[in-house]
PDB file of C-alpha atoms in Angstrom:
ATOM      1  CA  MET B   1      95.689 137.957 107.377  1.00 67.00           C
ATOM      2  CA  LYS B   2      97.019 136.168 104.323  1.00 84.00           C
ATOM      3  CA  THR B   3      94.757 135.054 101.532  1.00 87.00           C
ATOM      4  CA  THR B   4      94.155 131.331 101.173  1.00 91.00           C
ATOM      5  CA  ILE B   5      94.285 129.054  98.148  1.00 90.00           C
ATOM      6  CA  GLU B   6      90.584 128.294  98.623  1.00 91.00           C
ATOM      7  CA  GLU B   7      89.735 132.005  98.356  1.00 90.00           C
ATOM      8  CA  LEU B   8      91.827 132.382  95.219  1.00 91.00           C
ATOM      9  CA  VAL B   9      90.168 129.344  93.647  1.00 91.00           C
ATOM     10  CA  ALA B  10      86.715 130.710  94.502  1.00 91.00           C
ATOM     11  CA  PHE B  11      87.582 134.101  92.959  1.00 91.00           C
ATOM     12  CA  ARG B  12      88.960 132.571  89.735  1.00 90.00           C
ATOM     13  CA  THR B  13      86.040 130.168  89.375  1.00 90.00           C
ATOM     14  CA  VAL B  14      83.433 132.893  89.863  1.00 89.00           C
ATOM     15  CA  VAL B  15      85.070 134.945  87.111  1.00 87.00           C
ATOM     16  CA  ASP B  16      85.432 131.955  84.767  1.00 85.00           C
ATOM     17  CA  THR B  17      81.874 130.691  85.256  1.00 85.00           C
ATOM     18  CA  GLY B  18      80.283 134.130  85.375  1.00 85.00           C
ATOM     19  CA  SER B  19      78.336 133.719  88.609  1.00 87.00           C
ATOM     20  CA  ILE B  20      78.592 132.654  92.215  1.00 88.00           C
ATOM     21  CA  THR B  21      75.933 129.991  91.677  1.00 88.00           C
ATOM     22  CA  ALA B  22      77.789 128.411  88.758  1.00 87.00           C
ATOM     23  CA  ALA B  23      81.055 128.533  90.721  1.00 89.00           C
ATOM     24  CA  SER B  24      79.439 126.816  93.701  1.00 90.00           C
ATOM     25  CA  GLU B  25      78.199 124.000  91.451  1.00 89.00           C
ATOM     26  CA  GLN B  26      81.595 123.536  89.821  1.00 86.00           C
ATOM     27  CA  LEU B  27      83.410 123.502  93.169  1.00 88.00           C
ATOM     28  CA  SER B  28      80.708 121.437  94.921  1.00 89.00           C
ATOM     29  CA  GLN B  29      80.261 124.107  97.562  1.00 91.00           C
ATOM     30  CA  THR B  30      77.321 126.171  98.777  1.00 92.00           C
ATOM     31  CA  VAL B  31      76.509 129.528  97.252  1.00 90.00           C
ATOM     32  CA  SER B  32      76.883 131.153 100.666  1.00 91.00           C
ATOM     33  CA  GLY B  33      80.303 129.536 101.096  1.00 91.00           C
ATOM     34  CA  ILE B  34      81.581 130.961  97.813  1.00 90.00           C
ATOM     35  CA  SER B  35      80.107 134.362  98.628  1.00 90.00           C
ATOM     36  CA  ARG B  36      81.810 134.415 102.033  1.00 92.00           C
ATOM     37  CA  ALA B  37      85.133 133.422 100.466  1.00 90.00           C
ATOM     38  CA  LEU B  38      84.920 136.382  98.085  1.00 90.00           C
ATOM     39  CA  SER B  39      83.990 138.757 100.897  1.00 91.00           C
ATOM     40  CA  ARG B  40      86.919 137.561 103.041  1.00 92.00           C
ATOM     41  CA  LEU B  41      89.292 138.018 100.110  1.00 90.00           C
ATOM     42  CA  GLU B  42      88.146 141.587  99.479  1.00 90.00           C
ATOM     43  CA  GLN B  43      88.401 142.396 103.177  1.00 91.00           C
ATOM     44  CA  LYS B  44      91.947 141.057 103.365  1.00 89.00           C
ATOM     45  CA  LEU B  45      92.967 143.013 100.262  1.00 89.00           C
ATOM     46  CA  ASP B  46      90.987 146.073 101.376  1.00 90.00           C
ATOM     47  CA  THR B  47      89.636 146.518  97.858  1.00 91.00           C
ATOM     48  CA  THR B  48      86.667 145.622  95.695  1.00 92.00           C
ATOM     49  CA  LEU B  49      87.414 142.897  93.161  1.00 90.00           C
ATOM     50  CA  LEU B  50      83.939 142.362  91.691  1.00 89.00           C
ATOM     51  CA  ARG B  51      80.975 144.664  91.204  1.00 88.00           C
ATOM     52  CA  ARG B  52      77.834 142.664  91.861  1.00 78.00           C
ATOM     53  CA  THR B  53      74.555 143.549  90.139  1.00 72.00           C
ATOM     54  CA  THR B  54      71.332 141.610  89.969  1.00 66.00           C
ATOM     55  CA  ARG B  55      72.180 140.492  86.449  1.00 71.00           C
ATOM     56  CA  ARG B  56      75.940 139.888  86.376  1.00 77.00           C
ATOM     57  CA  LEU B  57      79.376 140.246  87.966  1.00 82.00           C
ATOM     58  CA  GLU B  58      81.949 142.648  86.629  1.00 86.00           C
ATOM     59  CA  LEU B  59      85.681 142.860  87.459  1.00 89.00           C
ATOM     60  CA  THR B  60      86.963 146.137  88.810  1.00 91.00           C
ATOM     61  CA  GLU B  61      90.299 147.438  87.558  1.00 92.00           C
ATOM     62  CA  GLU B  62      91.909 146.150  90.744  1.00 92.00           C
ATOM     63  CA  GLY B  63      90.074 142.849  90.310  1.00 89.00           C
ATOM     64  CA  ALA B  64      91.405 142.394  86.779  1.00 90.00           C
ATOM     65  CA  ALA B  65      94.961 143.033  87.951  1.00 92.00           C
ATOM     66  CA  PHE B  66      94.570 140.657  90.897  1.00 92.00           C
ATOM     67  CA  LEU B  67      93.003 137.977  88.666  1.00 89.00           C
ATOM     68  CA  GLN B  68      96.133 137.948  86.513  1.00 90.00           C
ATOM     69  CA  ARG B  69      98.303 137.266  89.577  1.00 91.00           C
ATOM     70  CA  THR B  70      95.769 134.751  90.899  1.00 91.00           C
ATOM     71  CA  ARG B  71      95.901 132.733  87.690  1.00 88.00           C
ATOM     72  CA  ALA B  72      99.707 132.705  87.791  1.00 89.00           C
ATOM     73  CA  ILE B  73      99.718 131.484  91.417  1.00 91.00           C
ATOM     74  CA  LEU B  74      97.155 128.736  90.848  1.00 88.00           C
ATOM     75  CA  ASP B  75      98.830 127.640  87.598  1.00 83.00           C
ATOM     76  CA  ALA B  76     102.128 127.358  89.467  1.00 85.00           C
ATOM     77  CA  ILE B  77     100.460 125.200  92.130  1.00 85.00           C
ATOM     78  CA  ASP B  78      98.923 122.976  89.462  1.00 76.00           C
ATOM     79  CA  ASP B  79     102.316 122.622  87.781  1.00 71.00           C
ATOM     80  CA  ALA B  80     103.948 121.725  91.106  1.00 76.00           C
ATOM     81  CA  GLU B  81     101.317 119.077  91.842  1.00 73.00           C
ATOM     82  CA  GLU B  82     101.674 117.611  88.343  1.00 63.00           C
ATOM     83  CA  HIS B  83     105.443 117.577  88.786  1.00 68.00           C
ATOM     84  CA  MET B  84     105.165 115.722  92.099  1.00 71.00           C
ATOM     85  CA  ALA B  85     102.716 113.250  90.588  1.00 65.00           C
ATOM     86  CA  ALA B  86     105.211 112.602  87.802  1.00 61.00           C
ATOM     87  CA  ARG B  87     107.961 112.038  90.374  1.00 63.00           C
ATOM     88  CA  ARG B  88     105.782 109.487  92.129  1.00 67.00           C
ATOM     89  CA  GLU B  89     105.330 107.654  88.845  1.00 70.00           C
ATOM     90  CA  GLN B  90     108.999 108.038  87.941  1.00 78.00           C
ATOM     91  CA  PRO B  91     110.919 108.835  91.162  1.00 82.00           C
ATOM     92  CA  ALA B  92     113.685 111.366  90.762  1.00 81.00           C
ATOM     93  CA  GLY B  93     116.222 113.330  92.774  1.00 83.00           C
ATOM     94  CA  ARG B  94     119.205 112.652  94.999  1.00 86.00           C
ATOM     95  CA  LEU B  95     119.038 109.724  97.420  1.00 88.00           C
ATOM     96  CA  ARG B  96     121.650 109.583 100.182  1.00 89.00           C
ATOM     97  CA  VAL B  97     122.221 106.075 101.565  1.00 92.00           C
ATOM     98  CA  ASN B  98     124.564 105.156 104.407  1.00 90.00           C
ATOM     99  CA  ALA B  99     125.685 101.676 105.433  1.00 90.00           C
ATOM    100  CA  ALA B 100     128.619  99.862 106.985  1.00 88.00           C
ATOM    101  CA  SER B 101     131.258  99.301 104.336  1.00 89.00           C
ATOM    102  CA  PRO B 102     130.863  95.486 104.205  1.00 90.00           C
ATOM    103  CA  PHE B 103     127.108  95.710 103.630  1.00 91.00           C
ATOM    104  CA  MET B 104     127.588  98.465 101.066  1.00 93.00           C
ATOM    105  CA  LEU B 105     130.205  96.453  99.160  1.00 92.00           C
ATOM    106  CA  HIS B 106     128.602  93.039  99.292  1.00 92.00           C
ATOM    107  CA  ALA B 107     124.859  93.691  99.488  1.00 91.00           C
ATOM    108  CA  ILE B 108     124.115  97.094  97.943  1.00 93.00           C
ATOM    109  CA  VAL B 109     126.777  97.695  95.279  1.00 94.00           C
ATOM    110  CA  PRO B 110     125.925  94.501  93.329  1.00 93.00           C
ATOM    111  CA  LEU B 111     122.295  95.709  93.114  1.00 94.00           C
ATOM    112  CA  VAL B 112     123.098  99.250  91.937  1.00 95.00           C
ATOM    113  CA  PRO B 113     123.162  98.483  88.172  1.00 96.00           C
ATOM    114  CA  GLU B 114     119.652  96.991  88.308  1.00 96.00           C
ATOM    115  CA  PHE B 115     118.346  99.819  90.489  1.00 95.00           C
ATOM    116  CA  ARG B 116     119.777 102.394  88.074  1.00 94.00           C
ATOM    117  CA  ARG B 117     118.045 100.681  85.154  1.00 94.00           C
ATOM    118  CA  LEU B 118     114.721 100.733  86.985  1.00 91.00           C
ATOM    119  CA  TYR B 119     115.066 104.299  88.336  1.00 90.00           C
ATOM    120  CA  PRO B 120     117.398 106.252  86.025  1.00 90.00           C
ATOM    121  CA  GLN B 121     116.286 109.618  87.409  1.00 87.00           C
ATOM    122  CA  ILE B 122     117.394 108.829  90.969  1.00 88.00           C
ATOM    123  CA  SER B 123     120.917 110.019  91.707  1.00 88.00           C
ATOM    124  CA  LEU B 124     122.485 107.771  94.340  1.00 91.00           C
ATOM    125  CA  GLU B 125     124.974 109.018  96.924  1.00 90.00           C
ATOM    126  CA  LEU B 126     126.488 106.071  98.806  1.00 92.00           C
ATOM    127  CA  ASP B 127     128.363 106.670 102.071  1.00 88.00           C
ATOM    128  CA  THR B 128     130.002 104.135 104.368  1.00 87.00           C
ATOM    129  CA  ASP B 129     130.645 104.208 108.108  1.00 79.00           C
ATOM    130  CA  ASP B 130     131.404 101.266 110.350  1.00 69.00           C
ATOM    131  CA  LEU B 131     129.589 102.868 113.309  1.00 67.00           C
ATOM    132  CA  PRO B 132     126.055 104.374 113.392  1.00 66.00           C
ATOM    133  CA  ILE B 133     125.813 107.988 112.244  1.00 60.00           C
ATOM    134  CA  ASP B 134     123.499 110.916 112.951  1.00 68.00           C
ATOM    135  CA  LEU B 135     121.205 110.911 109.914  1.00 65.00           C
ATOM    136  CA  LEU B 136     120.231 114.549 110.269  1.00 62.00           C
ATOM    137  CA  GLU B 137     123.784 115.797 110.725  1.00 60.00           C
ATOM    138  CA  ARG B 138     124.982 113.825 107.695  1.00 67.00           C
ATOM    139  CA  ARG B 139     121.900 114.730 105.627  1.00 73.00           C
ATOM    140  CA  THR B 140     121.217 111.038 105.051  1.00 81.00           C
ATOM    141  CA  ASP B 141     117.868 109.834 103.703  1.00 86.00           C
ATOM    142  CA  VAL B 142     118.244 106.158 104.604  1.00 89.00           C
ATOM    143  CA  ALA B 143     120.766 104.228 106.690  1.00 89.00           C
ATOM    144  CA  ILE B 144     121.140 100.477 106.804  1.00 89.00           C
ATOM    145  CA  ARG B 145     121.664  99.151 110.326  1.00 86.00           C
ATOM    146  CA  ILE B 146     122.727  95.587 111.102  1.00 85.00           C
ATOM    147  CA  GLY B 147     121.948  94.175 114.526  1.00 80.00           C
ATOM    148  CA  PRO B 148     119.538  95.325 117.275  1.00 78.00           C
ATOM    149  CA  LEU B 149     118.283  98.913 117.023  1.00 77.00           C
ATOM    150  CA  ARG B 150     118.650 101.304 119.941  1.00 73.00           C
ATOM    151  CA  ASP B 151     117.664 104.729 118.559  1.00 65.00           C
ATOM    152  CA  SER B 152     113.960 105.290 119.299  1.00 63.00           C
ATOM    153  CA  THR B 153     113.845 108.500 117.215  1.00 66.00           C
ATOM    154  CA  LEU B 154     114.206 106.432 114.060  1.00 74.00           C
ATOM    155  CA  HIS B 155     111.618 104.509 112.125  1.00 82.00           C
ATOM    156  CA  ALA B 156     112.791 101.098 110.921  1.00 85.00           C
ATOM    157  CA  ARG B 157     111.792  98.935 108.007  1.00 89.00           C
ATOM    158  CA  PRO B 158     113.002  95.322 108.305  1.00 90.00           C
ATOM    159  CA  LEU B 159     114.852  94.125 105.205  1.00 89.00           C
ATOM    160  CA  GLY B 160     115.751  90.622 106.312  1.00 87.00           C
ATOM    161  CA  THR B 161     118.226  88.697 108.410  1.00 89.00           C
ATOM    162  CA  HIS B 162     121.651  87.181 107.840  1.00 89.00           C
ATOM    163  CA  ARG B 163     123.131  84.203 109.637  1.00 92.00           C
ATOM    164  CA  LEU B 164     126.451  84.342 111.471  1.00 94.00           C
ATOM    165  CA  ARG B 165     129.038  81.629 110.780  1.00 96.00           C
ATOM    166  CA  VAL B 166     132.526  80.839 112.034  1.00 97.00           C
ATOM    167  CA  LEU B 167     134.908  80.612 109.078  1.00 97.00           C
ATOM    168  CA  ALA B 168     138.530  80.132 108.089  1.00 97.00           C
ATOM    169  CA  SER B 169     140.504  79.738 104.896  1.00 97.00           C
ATOM    170  CA  PRO B 170     141.649  76.261 103.770  1.00 97.00           C
ATOM    171  CA  ALA B 171     145.254  77.509 103.962  1.00 97.00           C
ATOM    172  CA  TYR B 172     144.841  78.493 107.618  1.00 97.00           C
ATOM    173  CA  LEU B 173     143.228  75.162 108.526  1.00 96.00           C
ATOM    174  CA  GLU B 174     145.919  73.219 106.695  1.00 96.00           C
ATOM    175  CA  ALA B 175     148.634  75.081 108.584  1.00 96.00           C
ATOM    176  CA  HIS B 176     147.005  75.116 112.039  1.00 96.00           C
ATOM    177  CA  GLY B 177     144.544  72.253 112.023  1.00 94.00           C
ATOM    178  CA  LYS B 178     140.758  72.296 112.138  1.00 94.00           C
ATOM    179  CA  PRO B 179     139.139  72.858 115.545  1.00 94.00           C
ATOM    180  CA  ARG B 180     136.989  69.869 116.518  1.00 93.00           C
ATOM    181  CA  LYS B 181     135.263  71.442 119.509  1.00 92.00           C
ATOM    182  CA  VAL B 182     134.684  74.969 120.800  1.00 92.00           C
ATOM    183  CA  ALA B 183     137.427  74.660 123.416  1.00 90.00           C
ATOM    184  CA  ASP B 184     139.964  74.086 120.613  1.00 93.00           C
ATOM    185  CA  LEU B 185     139.599  77.720 119.546  1.00 93.00           C
ATOM    186  CA  ALA B 186     141.786  78.702 122.503  1.00 91.00           C
ATOM    187  CA  GLU B 187     144.725  77.359 120.493  1.00 93.00           C
ATOM    188  CA  HIS B 188     143.900  79.373 117.363  1.00 96.00           C
ATOM    189  CA  ALA B 189     144.274  82.930 116.091  1.00 96.00           C
ATOM    190  CA  LEU B 190     140.860  84.575 116.427  1.00 97.00           C
ATOM    191  CA  LEU B 191     139.909  87.705 114.476  1.00 97.00           C
ATOM    192  CA  GLY B 192     137.543  90.071 116.303  1.00 95.00           C
ATOM    193  CA  PHE B 193     136.037  93.553 116.291  1.00 94.00           C
ATOM    194  CA  THR B 194     137.282  96.590 118.174  1.00 91.00           C
ATOM    195  CA  GLN B 195     133.631  97.498 118.820  1.00 83.00           C
ATOM    196  CA  PRO B 196     130.874  96.828 119.533  1.00 81.00           C
ATOM    197  CA  GLU B 197     131.866  94.122 121.957  1.00 84.00           C
ATOM    198  CA  SER B 198     128.719  92.152 121.113  1.00 84.00           C
ATOM    199  CA  LEU B 199     130.313  91.176 117.783  1.00 88.00           C
ATOM    200  CA  ASN B 200     132.941  89.226 119.697  1.00 93.00           C
ATOM    201  CA  ARG B 201     130.294  86.894 121.115  1.00 92.00           C
ATOM    202  CA  TRP B 202     130.238  84.026 118.652  1.00 94.00           C
ATOM    203  CA  PRO B 203     127.130  81.799 118.237  1.00 94.00           C
ATOM    204  CA  LEU B 204     128.770  78.630 119.525  1.00 93.00           C
ATOM    205  CA  ARG B 205     126.999  76.155 121.805  1.00 90.00           C
ATOM    206  CA  GLY B 206     128.575  74.843 124.981  1.00 76.00           C
ATOM    207  CA  VAL B 207     128.319  74.869 128.745  1.00 69.00           C
ATOM    208  CA  HIS B 208     128.227  78.659 128.431  1.00 71.00           C
ATOM    209  CA  GLY B 209     124.993  78.525 126.399  1.00 76.00           C
ATOM    210  CA  ASP B 210     124.647  79.565 122.762  1.00 83.00           C
ATOM    211  CA  GLU B 211     127.263  82.337 122.885  1.00 87.00           C
ATOM    212  CA  TRP B 212     130.996  82.183 123.372  1.00 90.00           C
ATOM    213  CA  ASN B 213     132.986  85.292 124.257  1.00 91.00           C
ATOM    214  CA  ILE B 214     136.223  85.157 122.322  1.00 92.00           C
ATOM    215  CA  ALA B 215     139.540  86.711 123.305  1.00 92.00           C
ATOM    216  CA  PRO B 216     140.643  88.097 119.914  1.00 94.00           C
ATOM    217  CA  THR B 217     144.219  87.689 118.771  1.00 94.00           C
ATOM    218  CA  LEU B 218     143.764  90.535 116.297  1.00 96.00           C
ATOM    219  CA  VAL B 219     141.015  93.156 116.136  1.00 95.00           C
ATOM    220  CA  ALA B 220     139.742  95.552 113.465  1.00 94.00           C
ATOM    221  CA  SER B 221     136.913  98.055 113.236  1.00 88.00           C
ATOM    222  CA  SER B 222     135.638  96.833 109.856  1.00 89.00           C
ATOM    223  CA  GLY B 223     134.133  93.484 108.997  1.00 91.00           C
ATOM    224  CA  GLU B 224     135.616  93.795 105.519  1.00 93.00           C
ATOM    225  CA  THR B 225     139.097  94.092 107.020  1.00 94.00           C
ATOM    226  CA  LEU B 226     138.476  90.932 109.038  1.00 96.00           C
ATOM    227  CA  ARG B 227     137.201  89.146 105.950  1.00 96.00           C
ATOM    228  CA  GLN B 228     140.358  90.020 104.012  1.00 96.00           C
ATOM    229  CA  LEU B 229     142.507  88.843 106.922  1.00 97.00           C
ATOM    230  CA  ALA B 230     140.630  85.548 107.044  1.00 97.00           C
ATOM    231  CA  LEU B 231     141.050  85.098 103.285  1.00 97.00           C
ATOM    232  CA  ALA B 232     144.761  85.722 103.733  1.00 97.00           C
ATOM    233  CA  GLY B 233     144.951  82.876 106.246  1.00 96.00           C
ATOM    234  CA  VAL B 234     145.596  85.026 109.306  1.00 97.00           C
ATOM    235  CA  GLY B 235     142.982  83.423 111.541  1.00 96.00           C
ATOM    236  CA  ILE B 236     139.406  82.311 112.236  1.00 97.00           C
ATOM    237  CA  VAL B 237     136.563  84.824 111.949  1.00 97.00           C
ATOM    238  CA  CYS B 238     132.812  85.076 112.578  1.00 96.00           C
ATOM    239  CA  LEU B 239     130.953  87.035 109.889  1.00 95.00           C
ATOM    240  CA  SER B 240     127.479  87.474 108.407  1.00 92.00           C
ATOM    241  CA  ASP B 241     126.425  85.499 105.356  1.00 93.00           C
ATOM    242  CA  PHE B 242     125.951  88.628 103.230  1.00 91.00           C
ATOM    243  CA  MET B 243     129.719  89.161 103.321  1.00 92.00           C
ATOM    244  CA  THR B 244     130.854  85.620 102.696  1.00 95.00           C
ATOM    245  CA  GLY B 245     128.378  83.996 100.323  1.00 92.00           C
ATOM    246  CA  THR B 246     130.753  84.065  97.359  1.00 93.00           C
ATOM    247  CA  ASP B 247     133.744  83.049  99.497  1.00 96.00           C
ATOM    248  CA  ARG B 248     131.897  80.007 100.829  1.00 96.00           C
ATOM    249  CA  ALA B 249     130.604  79.095  97.372  1.00 96.00           C
ATOM    250  CA  ASN B 250     134.069  79.092  95.793  1.00 97.00           C
ATOM    251  CA  GLY B 251     135.799  77.500  98.794  1.00 96.00           C
ATOM    252  CA  ALA B 252     137.903  80.529  99.752  1.00 97.00           C
ATOM    253  CA  LEU B 253     136.372  80.314 103.239  1.00 97.00           C
ATOM    254  CA  VAL B 254     134.933  77.211 104.878  1.00 97.00           C
ATOM    255  CA  GLN B 255     132.722  76.901 107.924  1.00 97.00           C
ATOM    256  CA  VAL B 256     134.210  75.416 111.071  1.00 96.00           C
ATOM    257  CA  LEU B 257     132.378  73.987 114.062  1.00 95.00           C
ATOM    258  CA  ALA B 258     129.168  73.819 112.024  1.00 94.00           C
ATOM    259  CA  LYS B 259     127.438  71.386 114.407  1.00 93.00           C
ATOM    260  CA  GLU B 260     128.272  73.569 117.402  1.00 93.00           C
ATOM    261  CA  THR B 261     127.047  76.762 115.693  1.00 94.00           C
ATOM    262  CA  ALA B 262     123.670  78.096 116.817  1.00 92.00           C
ATOM    263  CA  ASP B 263     121.336  79.524 114.183  1.00 92.00           C
ATOM    264  CA  VAL B 264     121.842  83.174 115.141  1.00 87.00           C
ATOM    265  CA  ARG B 265     120.727  85.777 112.637  1.00 88.00           C
ATOM    266  CA  GLN B 266     121.466  89.484 112.547  1.00 87.00           C
ATOM    267  CA  PRO B 267     118.485  91.685 111.674  1.00 89.00           C
ATOM    268  CA  VAL B 268     118.975  94.155 108.846  1.00 90.00           C
ATOM    269  CA  ASN B 269     116.888  97.342 108.972  1.00 90.00           C
ATOM    270  CA  ALA B 270     116.573 100.461 106.880  1.00 90.00           C
ATOM    271  CA  VAL B 271     116.129 103.431 109.206  1.00 88.00           C
ATOM    272  CA  TYR B 272     114.948 107.008 108.724  1.00 82.00           C
ATOM    273  CA  TYR B 273     113.481 109.707 110.951  1.00 73.00           C
ATOM    274  CA  ARG B 274     109.953 109.135 112.220  1.00 56.00           C
ATOM    275  CA  ASN B 275     108.874 112.641 111.216  1.00 53.00           C
ATOM    276  CA  THR B 276     110.042 112.136 107.647  1.00 52.00           C
ATOM    277  CA  GLN B 277     107.381 112.011 104.934  1.00 55.00           C
ATOM    278  CA  LEU B 278     108.734 109.281 102.716  1.00 65.00           C
ATOM    279  CA  SER B 279     109.375 110.500  99.193  1.00 76.00           C
ATOM    280  CA  ALA B 280     108.888 108.286  96.170  1.00 80.00           C
ATOM    281  CA  ARG B 281     112.634 107.882  95.733  1.00 83.00           C
ATOM    282  CA  ILE B 282     113.048 106.575  99.310  1.00 85.00           C
ATOM    283  CA  THR B 283     110.054 104.249  99.032  1.00 86.00           C
ATOM    284  CA  SER B 284     111.225 102.850  95.707  1.00 88.00           C
ATOM    285  CA  PHE B 285     114.689 102.140  97.138  1.00 91.00           C
ATOM    286  CA  LEU B 286     113.313 100.420 100.249  1.00 90.00           C
ATOM    287  CA  ASP B 287     110.880  98.335  98.199  1.00 90.00           C
ATOM    288  CA  PHE B 288     113.680  97.342  95.838  1.00 93.00           C
ATOM    289  CA  LEU B 289     116.050  96.319  98.639  1.00 91.00           C
ATOM    290  CA  SER B 290     113.349  94.432 100.497  1.00 89.00           C
ATOM    291  CA  GLN B 291     112.371  92.438  97.403  1.00 89.00           C
ATOM    292  CA  ARG B 292     115.955  91.579  96.431  1.00 87.00           C
ATOM    293  CA  MET B 293     117.039  90.671  99.954  1.00 81.00           C
ATOM    294  CA  GLY B 294     113.887  88.651 100.502  1.00 70.00           C
ATOM    295  CA  SER B 295     114.578  86.593  97.403  1.00 59.00           C
TER     296      SER B 295
END
């Protein structure tokens, strides 16, 4: 049987205080409990560590040698605990974050300078994928998922929601006209996603309900690619607000069919494995994102 930390602490405290009674008081344990811990330790080591007399305790030669190692072990544990406490106060280490490229570019990257100022000891590693990844296989601490979650092995922390809007560039609308009703879109170039197919259901009201399945003229796997195509005047697109806030503010993209657009919002979640004990660096990042996205 291996010795335990409790037995080592009992042994060191008895030596430092000079008696089992004093050690029991310092450790808030019973005298019999300390005595049993010492006996178990000697049995496991198959040696006598302390000679007990009616007046005092005296280290044996083996006990003195073992005490030196015991102090080194317990000091190392204390140092490790102090180090972890310091990391909680000032989180440190590598943090691997994965997100779809549009969210990374438009939502996370602009926040990186502020995050780095707040947590200079956290080393960020930012990866992008347009489809969900295996967190364990990619050694990812946190992934940002947009839309409904399907993986039950993951724990999710909601970060907010973003509205979907149908948009086009002024140049496209000038050249092709502005659709006045949903049915008019059949005469326009529509930019859609290769997958998932759910992204090609636009939040437009009509006899079909609050969703309209488009037949894309051009498809791409990345929302950022579709955004660039829309900016270039190639067609009409449906994208989340986090991607297009600046474009809408400066007039590079304008909303079409606003009255026919249902208020559909995509949930944004940070996900990680359920069996993961959240480190300070992960918690600080999630708190930071949640606060900034909430505001």
